[in-house]
mmCIF file of N, CA and C in Angstrom:
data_model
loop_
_atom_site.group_PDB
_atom_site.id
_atom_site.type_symbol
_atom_site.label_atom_id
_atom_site.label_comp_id
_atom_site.label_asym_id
_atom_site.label_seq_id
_atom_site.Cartn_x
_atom_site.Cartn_y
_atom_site.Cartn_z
ATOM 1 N N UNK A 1 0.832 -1.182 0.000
ATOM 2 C CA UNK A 1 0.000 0.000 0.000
ATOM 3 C C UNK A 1 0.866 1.230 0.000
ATOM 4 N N UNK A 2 0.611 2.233 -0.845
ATOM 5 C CA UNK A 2 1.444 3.089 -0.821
ATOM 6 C C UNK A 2 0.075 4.680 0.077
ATOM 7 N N UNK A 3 1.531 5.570 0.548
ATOM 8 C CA UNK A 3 0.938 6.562 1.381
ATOM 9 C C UNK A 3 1.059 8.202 0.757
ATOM 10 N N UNK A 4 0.970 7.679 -0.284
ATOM 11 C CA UNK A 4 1.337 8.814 -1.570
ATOM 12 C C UNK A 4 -0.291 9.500 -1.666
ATOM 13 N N UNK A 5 -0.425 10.685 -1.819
ATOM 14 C CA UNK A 5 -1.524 11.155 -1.944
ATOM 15 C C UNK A 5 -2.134 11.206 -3.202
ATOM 16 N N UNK A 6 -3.277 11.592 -3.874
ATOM 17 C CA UNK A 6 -3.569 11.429 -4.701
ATOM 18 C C UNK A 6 -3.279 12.547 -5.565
ATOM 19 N N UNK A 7 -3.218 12.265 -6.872
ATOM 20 C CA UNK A 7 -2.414 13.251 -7.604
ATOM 21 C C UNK A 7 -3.808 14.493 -7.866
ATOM 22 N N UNK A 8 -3.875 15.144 -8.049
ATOM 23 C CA UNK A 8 -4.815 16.585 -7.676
ATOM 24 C C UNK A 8 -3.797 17.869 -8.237
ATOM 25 N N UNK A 9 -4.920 18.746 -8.026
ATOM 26 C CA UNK A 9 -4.372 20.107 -8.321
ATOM 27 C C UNK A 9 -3.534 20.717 -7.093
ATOM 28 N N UNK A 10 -2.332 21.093 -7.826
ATOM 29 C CA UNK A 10 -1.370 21.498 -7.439
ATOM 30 C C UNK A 10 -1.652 23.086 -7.283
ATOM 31 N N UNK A 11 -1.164 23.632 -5.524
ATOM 32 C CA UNK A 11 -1.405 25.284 -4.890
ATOM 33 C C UNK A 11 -0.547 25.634 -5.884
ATOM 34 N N UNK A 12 -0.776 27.120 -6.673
ATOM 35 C CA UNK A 12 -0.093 27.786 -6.995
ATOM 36 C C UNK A 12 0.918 28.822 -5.874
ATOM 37 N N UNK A 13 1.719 28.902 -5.864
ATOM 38 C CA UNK A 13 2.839 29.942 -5.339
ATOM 39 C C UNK A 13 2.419 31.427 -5.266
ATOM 40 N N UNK A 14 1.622 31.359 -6.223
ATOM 41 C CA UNK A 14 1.620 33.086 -6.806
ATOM 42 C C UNK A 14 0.251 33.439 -5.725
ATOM 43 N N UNK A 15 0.372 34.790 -4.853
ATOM 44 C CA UNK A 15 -0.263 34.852 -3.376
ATOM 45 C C UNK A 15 -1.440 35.534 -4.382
ATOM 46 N N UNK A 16 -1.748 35.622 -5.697
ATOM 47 C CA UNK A 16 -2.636 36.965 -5.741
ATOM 48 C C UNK A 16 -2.493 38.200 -6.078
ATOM 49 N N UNK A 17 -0.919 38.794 -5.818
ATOM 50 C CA UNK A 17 -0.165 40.001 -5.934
ATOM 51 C C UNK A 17 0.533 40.485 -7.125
ATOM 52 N N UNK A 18 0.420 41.508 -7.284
ATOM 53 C CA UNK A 18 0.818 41.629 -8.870
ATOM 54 C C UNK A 18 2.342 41.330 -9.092
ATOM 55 N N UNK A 19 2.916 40.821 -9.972
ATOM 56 C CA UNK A 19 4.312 40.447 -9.807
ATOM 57 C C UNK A 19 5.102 40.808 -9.828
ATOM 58 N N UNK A 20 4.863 42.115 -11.085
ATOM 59 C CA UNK A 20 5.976 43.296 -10.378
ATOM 60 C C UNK A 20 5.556 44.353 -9.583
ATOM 61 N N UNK A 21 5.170 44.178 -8.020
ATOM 62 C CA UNK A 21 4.813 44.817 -7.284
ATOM 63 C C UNK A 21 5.949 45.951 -6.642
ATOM 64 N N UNK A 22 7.363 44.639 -6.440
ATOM 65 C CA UNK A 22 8.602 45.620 -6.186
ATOM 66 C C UNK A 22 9.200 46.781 -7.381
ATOM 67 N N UNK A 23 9.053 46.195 -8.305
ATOM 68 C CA UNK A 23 9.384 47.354 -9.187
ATOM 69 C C UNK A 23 8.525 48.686 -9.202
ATOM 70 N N UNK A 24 7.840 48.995 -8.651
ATOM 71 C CA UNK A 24 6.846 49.872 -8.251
ATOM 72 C C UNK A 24 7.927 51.059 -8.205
ATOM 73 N N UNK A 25 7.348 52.255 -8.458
ATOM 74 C CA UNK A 25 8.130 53.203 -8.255
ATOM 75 C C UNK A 25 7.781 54.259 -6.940
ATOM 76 N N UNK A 26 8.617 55.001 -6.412
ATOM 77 C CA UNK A 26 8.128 55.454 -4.922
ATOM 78 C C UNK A 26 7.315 55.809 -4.851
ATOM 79 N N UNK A 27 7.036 56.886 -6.035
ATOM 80 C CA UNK A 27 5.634 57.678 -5.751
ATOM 81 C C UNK A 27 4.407 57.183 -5.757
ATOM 82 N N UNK A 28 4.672 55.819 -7.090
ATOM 83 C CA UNK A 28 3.153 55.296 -6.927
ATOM 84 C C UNK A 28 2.907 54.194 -5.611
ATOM 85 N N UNK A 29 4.227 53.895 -4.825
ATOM 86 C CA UNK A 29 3.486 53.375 -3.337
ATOM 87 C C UNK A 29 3.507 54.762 -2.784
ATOM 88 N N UNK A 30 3.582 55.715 -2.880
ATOM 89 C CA UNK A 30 3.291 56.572 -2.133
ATOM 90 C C UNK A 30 1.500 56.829 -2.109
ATOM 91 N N UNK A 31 1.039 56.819 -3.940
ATOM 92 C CA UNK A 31 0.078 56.905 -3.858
ATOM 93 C C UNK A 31 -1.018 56.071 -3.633
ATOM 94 N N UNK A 32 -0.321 54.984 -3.383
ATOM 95 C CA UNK A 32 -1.418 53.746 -2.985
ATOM 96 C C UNK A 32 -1.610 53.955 -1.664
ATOM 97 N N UNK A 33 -0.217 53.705 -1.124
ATOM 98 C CA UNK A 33 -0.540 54.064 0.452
ATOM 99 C C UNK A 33 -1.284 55.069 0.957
ATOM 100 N N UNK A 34 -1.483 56.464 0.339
ATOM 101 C CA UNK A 34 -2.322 57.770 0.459
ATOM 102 C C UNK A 34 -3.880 57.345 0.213
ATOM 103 N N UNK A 35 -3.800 56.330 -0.505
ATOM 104 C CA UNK A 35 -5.488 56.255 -0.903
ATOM 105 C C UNK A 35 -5.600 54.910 0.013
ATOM 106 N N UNK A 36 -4.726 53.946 0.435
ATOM 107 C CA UNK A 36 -5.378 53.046 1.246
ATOM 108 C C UNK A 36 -5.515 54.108 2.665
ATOM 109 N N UNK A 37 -4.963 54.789 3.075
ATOM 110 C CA UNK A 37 -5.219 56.091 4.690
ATOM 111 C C UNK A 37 -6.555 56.484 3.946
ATOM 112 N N UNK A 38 -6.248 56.814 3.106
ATOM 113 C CA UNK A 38 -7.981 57.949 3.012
ATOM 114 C C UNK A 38 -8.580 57.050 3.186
ATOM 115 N N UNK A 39 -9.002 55.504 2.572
ATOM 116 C CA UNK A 39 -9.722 54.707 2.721
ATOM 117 C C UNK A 39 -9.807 54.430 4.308
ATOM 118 N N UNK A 40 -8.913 53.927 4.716
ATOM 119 C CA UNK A 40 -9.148 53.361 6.231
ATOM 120 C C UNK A 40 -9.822 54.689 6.948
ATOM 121 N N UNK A 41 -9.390 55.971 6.754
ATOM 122 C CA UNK A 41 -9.942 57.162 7.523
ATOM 123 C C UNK A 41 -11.521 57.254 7.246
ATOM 124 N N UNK A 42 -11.924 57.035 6.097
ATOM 125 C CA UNK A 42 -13.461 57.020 5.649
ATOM 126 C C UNK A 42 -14.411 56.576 6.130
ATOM 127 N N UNK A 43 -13.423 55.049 6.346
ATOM 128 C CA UNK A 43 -14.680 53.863 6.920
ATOM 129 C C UNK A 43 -14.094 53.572 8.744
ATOM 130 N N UNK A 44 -13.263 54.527 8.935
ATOM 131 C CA UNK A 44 -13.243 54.703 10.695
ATOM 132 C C UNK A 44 -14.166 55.820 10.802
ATOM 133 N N UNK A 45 -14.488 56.955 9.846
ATOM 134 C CA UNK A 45 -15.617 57.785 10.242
ATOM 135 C C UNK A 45 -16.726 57.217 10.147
ATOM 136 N N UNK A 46 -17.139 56.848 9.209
ATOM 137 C CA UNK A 46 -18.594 55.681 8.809
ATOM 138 C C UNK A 46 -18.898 54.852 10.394
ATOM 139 N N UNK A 47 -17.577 54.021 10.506
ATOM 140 C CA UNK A 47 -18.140 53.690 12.043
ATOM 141 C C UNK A 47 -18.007 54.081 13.365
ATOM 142 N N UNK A 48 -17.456 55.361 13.237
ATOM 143 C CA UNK A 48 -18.024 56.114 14.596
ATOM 144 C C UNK A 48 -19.488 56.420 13.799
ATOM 145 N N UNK A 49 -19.763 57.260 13.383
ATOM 146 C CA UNK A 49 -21.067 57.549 12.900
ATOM 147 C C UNK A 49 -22.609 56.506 13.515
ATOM 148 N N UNK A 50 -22.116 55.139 13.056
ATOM 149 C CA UNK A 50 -22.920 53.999 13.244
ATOM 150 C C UNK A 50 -22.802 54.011 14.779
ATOM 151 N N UNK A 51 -21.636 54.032 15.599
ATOM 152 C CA UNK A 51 -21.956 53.864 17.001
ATOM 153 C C UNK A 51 -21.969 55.324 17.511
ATOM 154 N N UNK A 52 -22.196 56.490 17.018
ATOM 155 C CA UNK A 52 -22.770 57.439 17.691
ATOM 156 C C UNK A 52 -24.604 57.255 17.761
ATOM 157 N N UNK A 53 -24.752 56.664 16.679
ATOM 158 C CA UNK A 53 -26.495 56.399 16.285
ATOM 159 C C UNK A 53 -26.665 55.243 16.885
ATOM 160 N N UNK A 54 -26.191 54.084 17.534
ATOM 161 C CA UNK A 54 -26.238 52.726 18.379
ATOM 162 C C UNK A 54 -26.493 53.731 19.722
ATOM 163 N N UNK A 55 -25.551 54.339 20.215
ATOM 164 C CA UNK A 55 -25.490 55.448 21.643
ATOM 165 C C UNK A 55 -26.488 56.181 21.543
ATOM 166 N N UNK A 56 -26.757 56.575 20.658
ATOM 167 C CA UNK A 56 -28.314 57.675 21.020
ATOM 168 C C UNK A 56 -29.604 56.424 21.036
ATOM 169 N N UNK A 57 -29.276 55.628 20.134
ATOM 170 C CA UNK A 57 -30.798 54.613 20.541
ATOM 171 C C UNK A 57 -30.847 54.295 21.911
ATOM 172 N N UNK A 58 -29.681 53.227 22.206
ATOM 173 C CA UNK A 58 -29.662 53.071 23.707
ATOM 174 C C UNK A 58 -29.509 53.987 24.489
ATOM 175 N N UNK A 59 -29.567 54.939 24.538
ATOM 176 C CA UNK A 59 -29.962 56.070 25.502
ATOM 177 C C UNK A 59 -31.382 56.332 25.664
ATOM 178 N N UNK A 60 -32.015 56.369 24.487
ATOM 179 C CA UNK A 60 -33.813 56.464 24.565
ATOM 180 C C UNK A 60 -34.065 55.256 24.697
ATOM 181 N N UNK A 61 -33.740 54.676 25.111
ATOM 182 C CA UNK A 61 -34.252 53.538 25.180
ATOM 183 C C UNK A 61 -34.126 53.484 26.828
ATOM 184 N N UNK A 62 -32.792 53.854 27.449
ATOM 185 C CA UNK A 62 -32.656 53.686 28.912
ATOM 186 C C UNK A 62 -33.995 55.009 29.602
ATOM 187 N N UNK A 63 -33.773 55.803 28.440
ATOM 188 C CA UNK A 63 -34.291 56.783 28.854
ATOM 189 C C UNK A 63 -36.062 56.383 29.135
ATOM 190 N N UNK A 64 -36.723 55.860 28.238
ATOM 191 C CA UNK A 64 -37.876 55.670 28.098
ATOM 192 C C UNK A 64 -38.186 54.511 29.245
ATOM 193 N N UNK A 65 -37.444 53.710 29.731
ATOM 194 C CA UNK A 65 -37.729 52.723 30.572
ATOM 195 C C UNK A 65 -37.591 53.036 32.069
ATOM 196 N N UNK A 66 -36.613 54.540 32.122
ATOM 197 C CA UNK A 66 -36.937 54.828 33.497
ATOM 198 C C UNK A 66 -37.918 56.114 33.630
ATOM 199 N N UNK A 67 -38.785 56.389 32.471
ATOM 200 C CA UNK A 67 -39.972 56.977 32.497
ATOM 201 C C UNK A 67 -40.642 56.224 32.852
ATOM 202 N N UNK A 68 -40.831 54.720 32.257
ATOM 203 C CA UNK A 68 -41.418 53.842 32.665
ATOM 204 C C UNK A 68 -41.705 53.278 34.212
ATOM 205 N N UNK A 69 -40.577 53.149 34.767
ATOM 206 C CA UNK A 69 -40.138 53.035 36.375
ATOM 207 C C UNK A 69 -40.920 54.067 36.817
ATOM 208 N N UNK A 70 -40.734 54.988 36.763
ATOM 209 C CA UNK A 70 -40.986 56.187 37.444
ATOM 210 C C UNK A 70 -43.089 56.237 37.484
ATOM 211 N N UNK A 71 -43.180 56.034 36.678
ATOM 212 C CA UNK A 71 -45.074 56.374 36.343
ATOM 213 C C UNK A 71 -45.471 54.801 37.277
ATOM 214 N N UNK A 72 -44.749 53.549 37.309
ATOM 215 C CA UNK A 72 -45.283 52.900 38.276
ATOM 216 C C UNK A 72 -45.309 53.006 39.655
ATOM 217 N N UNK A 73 -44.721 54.082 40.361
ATOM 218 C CA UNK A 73 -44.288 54.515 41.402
ATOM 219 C C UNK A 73 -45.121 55.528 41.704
ATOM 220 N N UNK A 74 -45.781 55.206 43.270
ATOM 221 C CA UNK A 74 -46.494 56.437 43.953
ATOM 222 C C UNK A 74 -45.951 57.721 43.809
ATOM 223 N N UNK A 75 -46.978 58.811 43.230
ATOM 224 C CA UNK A 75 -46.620 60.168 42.975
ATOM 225 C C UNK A 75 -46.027 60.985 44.505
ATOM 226 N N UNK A 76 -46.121 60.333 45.279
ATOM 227 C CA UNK A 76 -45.245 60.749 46.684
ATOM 228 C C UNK A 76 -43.396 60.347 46.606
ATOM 229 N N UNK A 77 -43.651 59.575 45.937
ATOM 230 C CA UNK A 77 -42.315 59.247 45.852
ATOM 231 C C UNK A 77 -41.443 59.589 44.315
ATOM 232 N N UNK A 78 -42.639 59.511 43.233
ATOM 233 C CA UNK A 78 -41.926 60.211 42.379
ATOM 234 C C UNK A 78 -41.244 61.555 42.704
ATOM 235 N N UNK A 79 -42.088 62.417 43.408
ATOM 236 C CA UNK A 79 -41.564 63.990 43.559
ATOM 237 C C UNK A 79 -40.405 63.856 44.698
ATOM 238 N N UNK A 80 -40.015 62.610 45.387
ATOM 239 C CA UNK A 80 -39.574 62.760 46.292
ATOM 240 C C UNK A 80 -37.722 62.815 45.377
ATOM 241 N N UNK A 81 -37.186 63.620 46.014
ATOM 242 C CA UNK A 81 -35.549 63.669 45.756
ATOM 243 C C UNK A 81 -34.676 62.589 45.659
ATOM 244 N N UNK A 82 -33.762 62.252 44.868
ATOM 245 C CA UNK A 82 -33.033 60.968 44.752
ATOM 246 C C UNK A 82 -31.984 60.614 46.000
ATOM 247 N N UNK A 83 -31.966 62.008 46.492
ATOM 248 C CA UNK A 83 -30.634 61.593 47.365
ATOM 249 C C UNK A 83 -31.728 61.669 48.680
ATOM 250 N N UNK A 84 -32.671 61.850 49.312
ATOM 251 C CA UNK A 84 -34.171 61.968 50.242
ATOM 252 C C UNK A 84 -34.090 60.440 49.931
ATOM 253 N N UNK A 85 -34.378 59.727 48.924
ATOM 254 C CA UNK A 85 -34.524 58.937 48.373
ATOM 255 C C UNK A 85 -33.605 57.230 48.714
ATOM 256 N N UNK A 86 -32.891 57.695 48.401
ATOM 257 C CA UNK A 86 -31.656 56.817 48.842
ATOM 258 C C UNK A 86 -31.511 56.298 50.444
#
């Protein structure tokens, strides 16, 4: 019995990358690198954006539920002071 694998397609070497990537000249990695920053800067604003709008939901949301608290609670104690309270 042999422990030889079966003959199949063979991984290519080549990662994907263009091949003459090193021959590149400075400026144009300069300008790749300039547009991959703008890129990464774009979509780090995009997601603060998304979790400034996540933070305001959950805020009305905390907000609305201790309106909620509050209206089940005797109006003697609603008016009463938090630190009275405590």
């Amino acid at each position: 019995m042999s422990l030889r694998k079966p003959a199949g397609k063979r991984r290519s070497t080549d990662s994907g990358v263009e091949p003459d990537r090193g021959a590149l000249s400075q400026e144009k990695k300069d300008q790749r690198i300039a547009l991959f920053l703008s890129d990464f800067d774009q979509q780090a604003k995009e997601n603060i954006q998304e979790m400034k709008k996540e933070l305001d939901s959950l805020l009305q949301t905390a907000e609305k539920a201790f309106t909620v608290e509050l209206l089940k609670m005797p109006p003697a104690i609603r008016k009463m002071k938090r630190k009275d309270l405590l």
